[in-house]
mmCIF file of C-alpha atoms in Angstrom:
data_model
loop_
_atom_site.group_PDB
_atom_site.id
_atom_site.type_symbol
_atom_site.label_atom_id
_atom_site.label_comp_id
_atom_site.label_asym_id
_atom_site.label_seq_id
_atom_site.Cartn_x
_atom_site.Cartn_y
_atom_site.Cartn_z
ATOM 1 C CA UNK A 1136 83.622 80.653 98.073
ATOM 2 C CA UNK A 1137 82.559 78.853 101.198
ATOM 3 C CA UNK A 1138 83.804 76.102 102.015
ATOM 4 C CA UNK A 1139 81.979 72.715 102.706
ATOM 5 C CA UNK A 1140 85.200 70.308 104.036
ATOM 6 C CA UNK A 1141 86.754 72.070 106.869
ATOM 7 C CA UNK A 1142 90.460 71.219 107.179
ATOM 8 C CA UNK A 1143 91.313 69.722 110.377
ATOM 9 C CA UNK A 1144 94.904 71.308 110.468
ATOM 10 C CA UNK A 1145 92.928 74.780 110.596
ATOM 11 C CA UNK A 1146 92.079 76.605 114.022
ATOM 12 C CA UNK A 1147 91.368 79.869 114.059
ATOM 13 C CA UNK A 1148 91.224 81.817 117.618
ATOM 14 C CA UNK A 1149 89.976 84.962 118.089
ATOM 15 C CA UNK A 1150 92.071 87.225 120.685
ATOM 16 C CA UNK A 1151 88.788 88.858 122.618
ATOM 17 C CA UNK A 1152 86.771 89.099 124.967
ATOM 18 C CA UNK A 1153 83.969 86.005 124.170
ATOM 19 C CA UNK A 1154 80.614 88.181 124.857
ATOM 20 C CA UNK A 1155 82.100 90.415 122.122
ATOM 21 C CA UNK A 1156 83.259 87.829 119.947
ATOM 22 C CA UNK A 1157 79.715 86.036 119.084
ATOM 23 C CA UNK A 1158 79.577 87.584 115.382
ATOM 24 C CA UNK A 1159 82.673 86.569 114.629
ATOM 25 C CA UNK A 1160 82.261 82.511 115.757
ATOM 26 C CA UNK A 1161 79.294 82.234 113.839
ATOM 27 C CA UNK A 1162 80.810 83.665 110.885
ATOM 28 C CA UNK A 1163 83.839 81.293 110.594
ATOM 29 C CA UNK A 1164 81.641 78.363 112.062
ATOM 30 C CA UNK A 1165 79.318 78.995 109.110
ATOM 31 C CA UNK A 1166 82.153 78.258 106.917
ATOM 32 C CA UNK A 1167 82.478 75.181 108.598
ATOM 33 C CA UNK A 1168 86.309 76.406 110.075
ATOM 34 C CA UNK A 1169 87.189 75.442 113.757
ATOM 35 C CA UNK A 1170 87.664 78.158 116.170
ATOM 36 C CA UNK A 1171 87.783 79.357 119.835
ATOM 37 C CA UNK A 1172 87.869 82.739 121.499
ATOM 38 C CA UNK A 1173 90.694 83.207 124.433
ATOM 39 C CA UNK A 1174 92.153 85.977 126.241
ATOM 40 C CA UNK A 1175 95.090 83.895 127.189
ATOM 41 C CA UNK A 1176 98.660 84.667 124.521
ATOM 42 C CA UNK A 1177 99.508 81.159 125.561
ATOM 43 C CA UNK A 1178 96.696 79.184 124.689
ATOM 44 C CA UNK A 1179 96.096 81.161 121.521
ATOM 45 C CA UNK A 1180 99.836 79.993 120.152
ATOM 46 C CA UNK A 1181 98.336 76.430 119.899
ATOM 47 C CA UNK A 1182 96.435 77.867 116.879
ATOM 48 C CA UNK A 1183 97.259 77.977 113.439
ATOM 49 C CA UNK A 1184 95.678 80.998 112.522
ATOM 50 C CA UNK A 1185 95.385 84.371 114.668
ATOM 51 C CA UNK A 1186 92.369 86.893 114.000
ATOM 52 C CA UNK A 1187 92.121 90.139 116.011
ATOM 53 C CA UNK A 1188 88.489 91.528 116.355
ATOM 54 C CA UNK A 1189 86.890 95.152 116.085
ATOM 55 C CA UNK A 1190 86.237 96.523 119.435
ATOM 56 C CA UNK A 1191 87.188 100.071 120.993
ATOM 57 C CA UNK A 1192 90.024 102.215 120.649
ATOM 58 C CA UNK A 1193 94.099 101.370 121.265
ATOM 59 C CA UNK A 1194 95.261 103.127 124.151
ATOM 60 C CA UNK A 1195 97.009 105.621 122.602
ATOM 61 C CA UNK A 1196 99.911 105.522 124.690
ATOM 62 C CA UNK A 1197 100.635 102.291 122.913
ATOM 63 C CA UNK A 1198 101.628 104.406 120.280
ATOM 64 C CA UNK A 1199 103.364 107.117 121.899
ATOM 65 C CA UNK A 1200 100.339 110.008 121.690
ATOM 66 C CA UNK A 1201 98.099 111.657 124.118
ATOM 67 C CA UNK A 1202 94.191 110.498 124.314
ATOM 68 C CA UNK A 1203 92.975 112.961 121.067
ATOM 69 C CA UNK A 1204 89.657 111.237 121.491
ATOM 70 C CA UNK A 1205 90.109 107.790 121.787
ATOM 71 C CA UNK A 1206 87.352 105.909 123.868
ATOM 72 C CA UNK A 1207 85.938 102.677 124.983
ATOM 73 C CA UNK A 1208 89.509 101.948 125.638
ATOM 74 C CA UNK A 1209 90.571 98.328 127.330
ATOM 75 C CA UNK A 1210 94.311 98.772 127.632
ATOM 76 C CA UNK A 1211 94.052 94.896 129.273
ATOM 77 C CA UNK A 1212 92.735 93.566 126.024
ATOM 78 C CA UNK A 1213 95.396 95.702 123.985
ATOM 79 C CA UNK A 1214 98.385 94.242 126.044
ATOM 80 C CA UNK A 1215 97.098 90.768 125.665
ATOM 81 C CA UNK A 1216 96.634 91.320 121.585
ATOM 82 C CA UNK A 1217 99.440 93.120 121.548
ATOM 83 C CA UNK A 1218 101.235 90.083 122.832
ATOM 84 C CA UNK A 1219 99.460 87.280 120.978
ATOM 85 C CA UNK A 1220 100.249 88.961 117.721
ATOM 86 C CA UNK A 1221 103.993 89.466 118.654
ATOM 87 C CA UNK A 1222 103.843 85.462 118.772
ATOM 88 C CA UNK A 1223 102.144 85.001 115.319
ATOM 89 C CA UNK A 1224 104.459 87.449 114.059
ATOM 90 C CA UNK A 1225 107.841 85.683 115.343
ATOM 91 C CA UNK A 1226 106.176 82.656 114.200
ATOM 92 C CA UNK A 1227 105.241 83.407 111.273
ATOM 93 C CA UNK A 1228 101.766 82.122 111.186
ATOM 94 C CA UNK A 1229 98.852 83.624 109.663
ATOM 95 C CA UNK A 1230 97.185 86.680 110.880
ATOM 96 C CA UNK A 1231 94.362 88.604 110.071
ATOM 97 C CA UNK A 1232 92.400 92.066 111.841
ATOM 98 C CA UNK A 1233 89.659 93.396 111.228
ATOM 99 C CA UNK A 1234 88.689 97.175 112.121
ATOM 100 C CA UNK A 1235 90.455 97.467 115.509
ATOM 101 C CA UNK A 1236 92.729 94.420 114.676
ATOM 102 C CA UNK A 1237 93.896 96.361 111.456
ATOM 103 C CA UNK A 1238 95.068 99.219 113.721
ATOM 104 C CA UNK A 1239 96.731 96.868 116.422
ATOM 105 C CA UNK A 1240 98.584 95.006 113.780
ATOM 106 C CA UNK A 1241 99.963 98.692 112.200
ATOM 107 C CA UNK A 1242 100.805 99.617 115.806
ATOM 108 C CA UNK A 1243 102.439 96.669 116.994
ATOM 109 C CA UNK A 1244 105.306 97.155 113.814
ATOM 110 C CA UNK A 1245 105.545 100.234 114.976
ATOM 111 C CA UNK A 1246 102.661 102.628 113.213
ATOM 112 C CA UNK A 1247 100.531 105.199 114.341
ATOM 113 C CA UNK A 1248 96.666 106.304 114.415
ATOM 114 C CA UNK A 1249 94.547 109.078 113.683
ATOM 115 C CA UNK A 1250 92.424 109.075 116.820
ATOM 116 C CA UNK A 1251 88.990 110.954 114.875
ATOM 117 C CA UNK A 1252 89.604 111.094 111.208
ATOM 118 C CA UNK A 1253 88.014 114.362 109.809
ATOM 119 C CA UNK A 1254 85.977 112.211 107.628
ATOM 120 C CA UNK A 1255 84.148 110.078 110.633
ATOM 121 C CA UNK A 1256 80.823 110.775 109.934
ATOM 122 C CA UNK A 1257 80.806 109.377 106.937
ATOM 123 C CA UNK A 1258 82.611 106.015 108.041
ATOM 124 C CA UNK A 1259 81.311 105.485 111.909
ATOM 125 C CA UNK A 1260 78.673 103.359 113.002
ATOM 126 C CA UNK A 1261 75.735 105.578 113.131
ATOM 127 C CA UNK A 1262 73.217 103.092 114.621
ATOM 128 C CA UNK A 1263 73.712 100.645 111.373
ATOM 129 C CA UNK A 1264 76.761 99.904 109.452
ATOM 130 C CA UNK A 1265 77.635 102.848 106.767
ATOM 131 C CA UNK A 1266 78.824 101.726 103.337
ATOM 132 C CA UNK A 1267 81.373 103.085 100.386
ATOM 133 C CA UNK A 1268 83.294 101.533 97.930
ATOM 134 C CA UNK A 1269 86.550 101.114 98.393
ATOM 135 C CA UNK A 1270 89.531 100.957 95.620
ATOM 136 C CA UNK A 1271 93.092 99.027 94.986
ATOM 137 C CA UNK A 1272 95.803 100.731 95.836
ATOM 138 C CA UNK A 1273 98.780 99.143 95.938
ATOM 139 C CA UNK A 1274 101.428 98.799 93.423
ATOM 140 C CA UNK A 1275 101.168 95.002 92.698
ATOM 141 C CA UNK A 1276 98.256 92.756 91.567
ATOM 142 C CA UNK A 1277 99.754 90.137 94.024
ATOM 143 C CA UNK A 1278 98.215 91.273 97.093
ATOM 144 C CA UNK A 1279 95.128 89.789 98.779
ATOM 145 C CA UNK A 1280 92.458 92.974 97.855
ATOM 146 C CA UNK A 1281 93.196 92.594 94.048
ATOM 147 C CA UNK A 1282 92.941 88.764 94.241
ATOM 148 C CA UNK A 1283 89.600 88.753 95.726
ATOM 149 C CA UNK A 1284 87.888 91.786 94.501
ATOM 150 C CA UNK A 1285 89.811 93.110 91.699
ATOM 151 C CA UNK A 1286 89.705 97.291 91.511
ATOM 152 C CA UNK A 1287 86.946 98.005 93.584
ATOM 153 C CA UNK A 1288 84.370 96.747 96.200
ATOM 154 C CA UNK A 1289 81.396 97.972 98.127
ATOM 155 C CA UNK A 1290 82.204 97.239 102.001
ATOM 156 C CA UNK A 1291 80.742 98.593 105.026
ATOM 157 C CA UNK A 1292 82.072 100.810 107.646
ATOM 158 C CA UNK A 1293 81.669 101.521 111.636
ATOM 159 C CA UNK A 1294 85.115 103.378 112.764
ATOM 160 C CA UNK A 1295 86.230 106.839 113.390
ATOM 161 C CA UNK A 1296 89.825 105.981 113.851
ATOM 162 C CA UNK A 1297 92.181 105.164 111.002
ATOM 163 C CA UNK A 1298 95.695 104.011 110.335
ATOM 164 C CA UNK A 1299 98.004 107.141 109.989
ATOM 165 C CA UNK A 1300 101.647 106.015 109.321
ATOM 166 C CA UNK A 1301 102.160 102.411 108.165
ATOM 167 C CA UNK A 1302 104.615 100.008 110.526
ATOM 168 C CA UNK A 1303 107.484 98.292 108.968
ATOM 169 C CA UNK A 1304 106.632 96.326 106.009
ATOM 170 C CA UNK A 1305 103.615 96.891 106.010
ATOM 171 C CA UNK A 1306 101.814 98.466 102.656
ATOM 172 C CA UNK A 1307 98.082 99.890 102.015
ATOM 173 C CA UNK A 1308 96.061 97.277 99.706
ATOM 174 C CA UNK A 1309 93.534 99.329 99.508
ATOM 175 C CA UNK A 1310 91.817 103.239 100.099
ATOM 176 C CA UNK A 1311 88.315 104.639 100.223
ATOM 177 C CA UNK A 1312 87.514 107.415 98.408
ATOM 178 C CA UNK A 1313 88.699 110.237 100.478
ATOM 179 C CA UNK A 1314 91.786 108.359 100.922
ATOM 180 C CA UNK A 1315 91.759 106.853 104.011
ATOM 181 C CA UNK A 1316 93.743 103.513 104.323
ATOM 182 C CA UNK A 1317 90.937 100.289 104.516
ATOM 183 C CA UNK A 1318 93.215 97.450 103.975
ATOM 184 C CA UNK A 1319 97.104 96.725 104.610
ATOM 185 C CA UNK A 1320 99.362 93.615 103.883
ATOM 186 C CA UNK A 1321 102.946 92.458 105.398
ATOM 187 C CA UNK A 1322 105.367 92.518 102.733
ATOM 188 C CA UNK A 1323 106.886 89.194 104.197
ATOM 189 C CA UNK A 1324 104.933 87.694 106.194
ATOM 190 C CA UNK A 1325 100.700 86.180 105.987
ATOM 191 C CA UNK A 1326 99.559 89.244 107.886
ATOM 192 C CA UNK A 1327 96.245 90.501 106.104
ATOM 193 C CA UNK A 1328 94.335 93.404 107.454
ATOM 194 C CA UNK A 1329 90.862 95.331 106.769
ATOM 195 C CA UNK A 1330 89.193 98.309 108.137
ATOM 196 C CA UNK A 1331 86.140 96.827 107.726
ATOM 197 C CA UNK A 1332 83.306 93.785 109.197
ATOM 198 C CA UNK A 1333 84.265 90.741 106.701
ATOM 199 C CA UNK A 1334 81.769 88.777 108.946
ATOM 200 C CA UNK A 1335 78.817 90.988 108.663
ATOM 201 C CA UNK A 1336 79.097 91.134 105.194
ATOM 202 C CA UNK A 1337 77.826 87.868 103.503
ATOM 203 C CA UNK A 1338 79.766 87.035 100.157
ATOM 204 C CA UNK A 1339 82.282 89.808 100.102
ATOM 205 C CA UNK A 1340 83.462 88.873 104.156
ATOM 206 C CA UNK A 1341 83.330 85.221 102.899
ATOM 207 C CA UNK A 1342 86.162 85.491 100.370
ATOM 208 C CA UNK A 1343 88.166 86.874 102.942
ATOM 209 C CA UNK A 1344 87.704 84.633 105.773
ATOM 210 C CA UNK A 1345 88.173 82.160 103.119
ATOM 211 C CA UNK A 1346 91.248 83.426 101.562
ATOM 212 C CA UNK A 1347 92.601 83.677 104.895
ATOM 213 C CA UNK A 1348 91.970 80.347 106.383
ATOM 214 C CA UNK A 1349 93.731 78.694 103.249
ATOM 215 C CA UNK A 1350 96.722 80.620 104.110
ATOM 216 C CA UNK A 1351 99.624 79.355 105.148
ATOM 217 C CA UNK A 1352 102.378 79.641 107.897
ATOM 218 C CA UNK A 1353 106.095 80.941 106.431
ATOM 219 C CA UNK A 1354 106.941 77.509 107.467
ATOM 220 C CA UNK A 1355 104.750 75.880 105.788
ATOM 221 C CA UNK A 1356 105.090 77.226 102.046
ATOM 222 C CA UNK A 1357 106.434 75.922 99.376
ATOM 223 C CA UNK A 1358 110.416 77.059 98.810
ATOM 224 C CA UNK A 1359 111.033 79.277 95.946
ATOM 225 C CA UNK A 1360 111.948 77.886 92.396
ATOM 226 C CA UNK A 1361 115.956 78.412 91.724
#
């Protein structure tokens, strides 16, 4: 599904720190899609799409718990996410995290995280990524997982934290096995999220970084048919 015509109305930035964000520029240039890296809220609200990277853990006081064994914590970086997103999200332009970015989307609307999920071992980075399959979950066939992958899909894995209760309007796309939430949607608005490394993961990353590049801002869809 990559594409080989990039559309010029499409820049993507990537809310990060740039000697972390290397994996992720490649991937999307690959595709032939225009992006940058910032730390700056401002700057990134020029762009039409938002993507917030893996990285360490939310401070946890972000969403209201004691450190239960959160680390490689950079509250800086989670303020200036924090605030970026709030943009996209009053905006209503597309979004889209990935591991950490999942769980700073689900906090920011007001959700909260398992800080070491009992399962870890089986999902953390361990030197290499891990892999599972993971499995549709949500109640409709409309939402981004079932589009691009149908029931099931084999993805890979490098967190120990996870996404406890959902924020508003936001619902779980899909679970792995032991039940553990790996991808969420906004009800309303083009918020997309996964709990795993789209661009390490040739093909199956690609439809996703695909899909979400061709989505739109609220603004910018069609009106519904009366």
């Amino acid at each position: 599904m990559t594409s080989s015509v990039s559309d010029t109305s499409v820049t993507i930035v990537i809310l990060g720190r740039s000697h972390d964000t290397i994996n992720y520029e490649k991937a999307l240039r690959r595709m032939h899609l225009t992006c940058f890296t910032t730390l700056d809220p401002e700057e990134a609200s020029a762009a039409s799409h938002l993507l917030l990277p893996g990285g360490g853990d939310i401070t946890p006081a972000f969403f209201g718990q004691p450190n239960l064994g959160s680390h490689h914590i950079d509250t800086e970086l989670d303020i200036l996410q924090l605030q970026a997103l709030e943009s996209f999200l009053t905006n209503g332009k597309p979004v889209l995290g990935i591991c950490k970015g999942m769980q700073v989307i689900n906090v920011c609307l007001g959700g909260t995280i398992t800080q070491h999920i009992a399962a870890a071992e089986t999902h953390k980075w361990n030197g290499t990524d891990q892999t599972h399959y993971v499995y549709h979950s949500s109640l409709t066939h409309a939402d981004f997982f079932y589009q691009l992958y149908g029931l099931s899909t084999l993805v890979n894995s490098a967190h120990h934290q996870a996404v406890d209760r959902l924020g508003k309007n936001l619902f779980p796309v899909c679970r792995a096995g032991d039940n553990i939430i790996e991808g969420i949607q906004h009800a309303v608005l083009p918020v997309i999220a996964v709990q795993w490394h789209p661009e390490r993961l040739p093909d199956i990353g690609d439809r996703l970084l695909q899909y979400f590049s061709e989505t739109r801002a609220v603004s910018e869809m069609p009106a519904p048919t009366v």
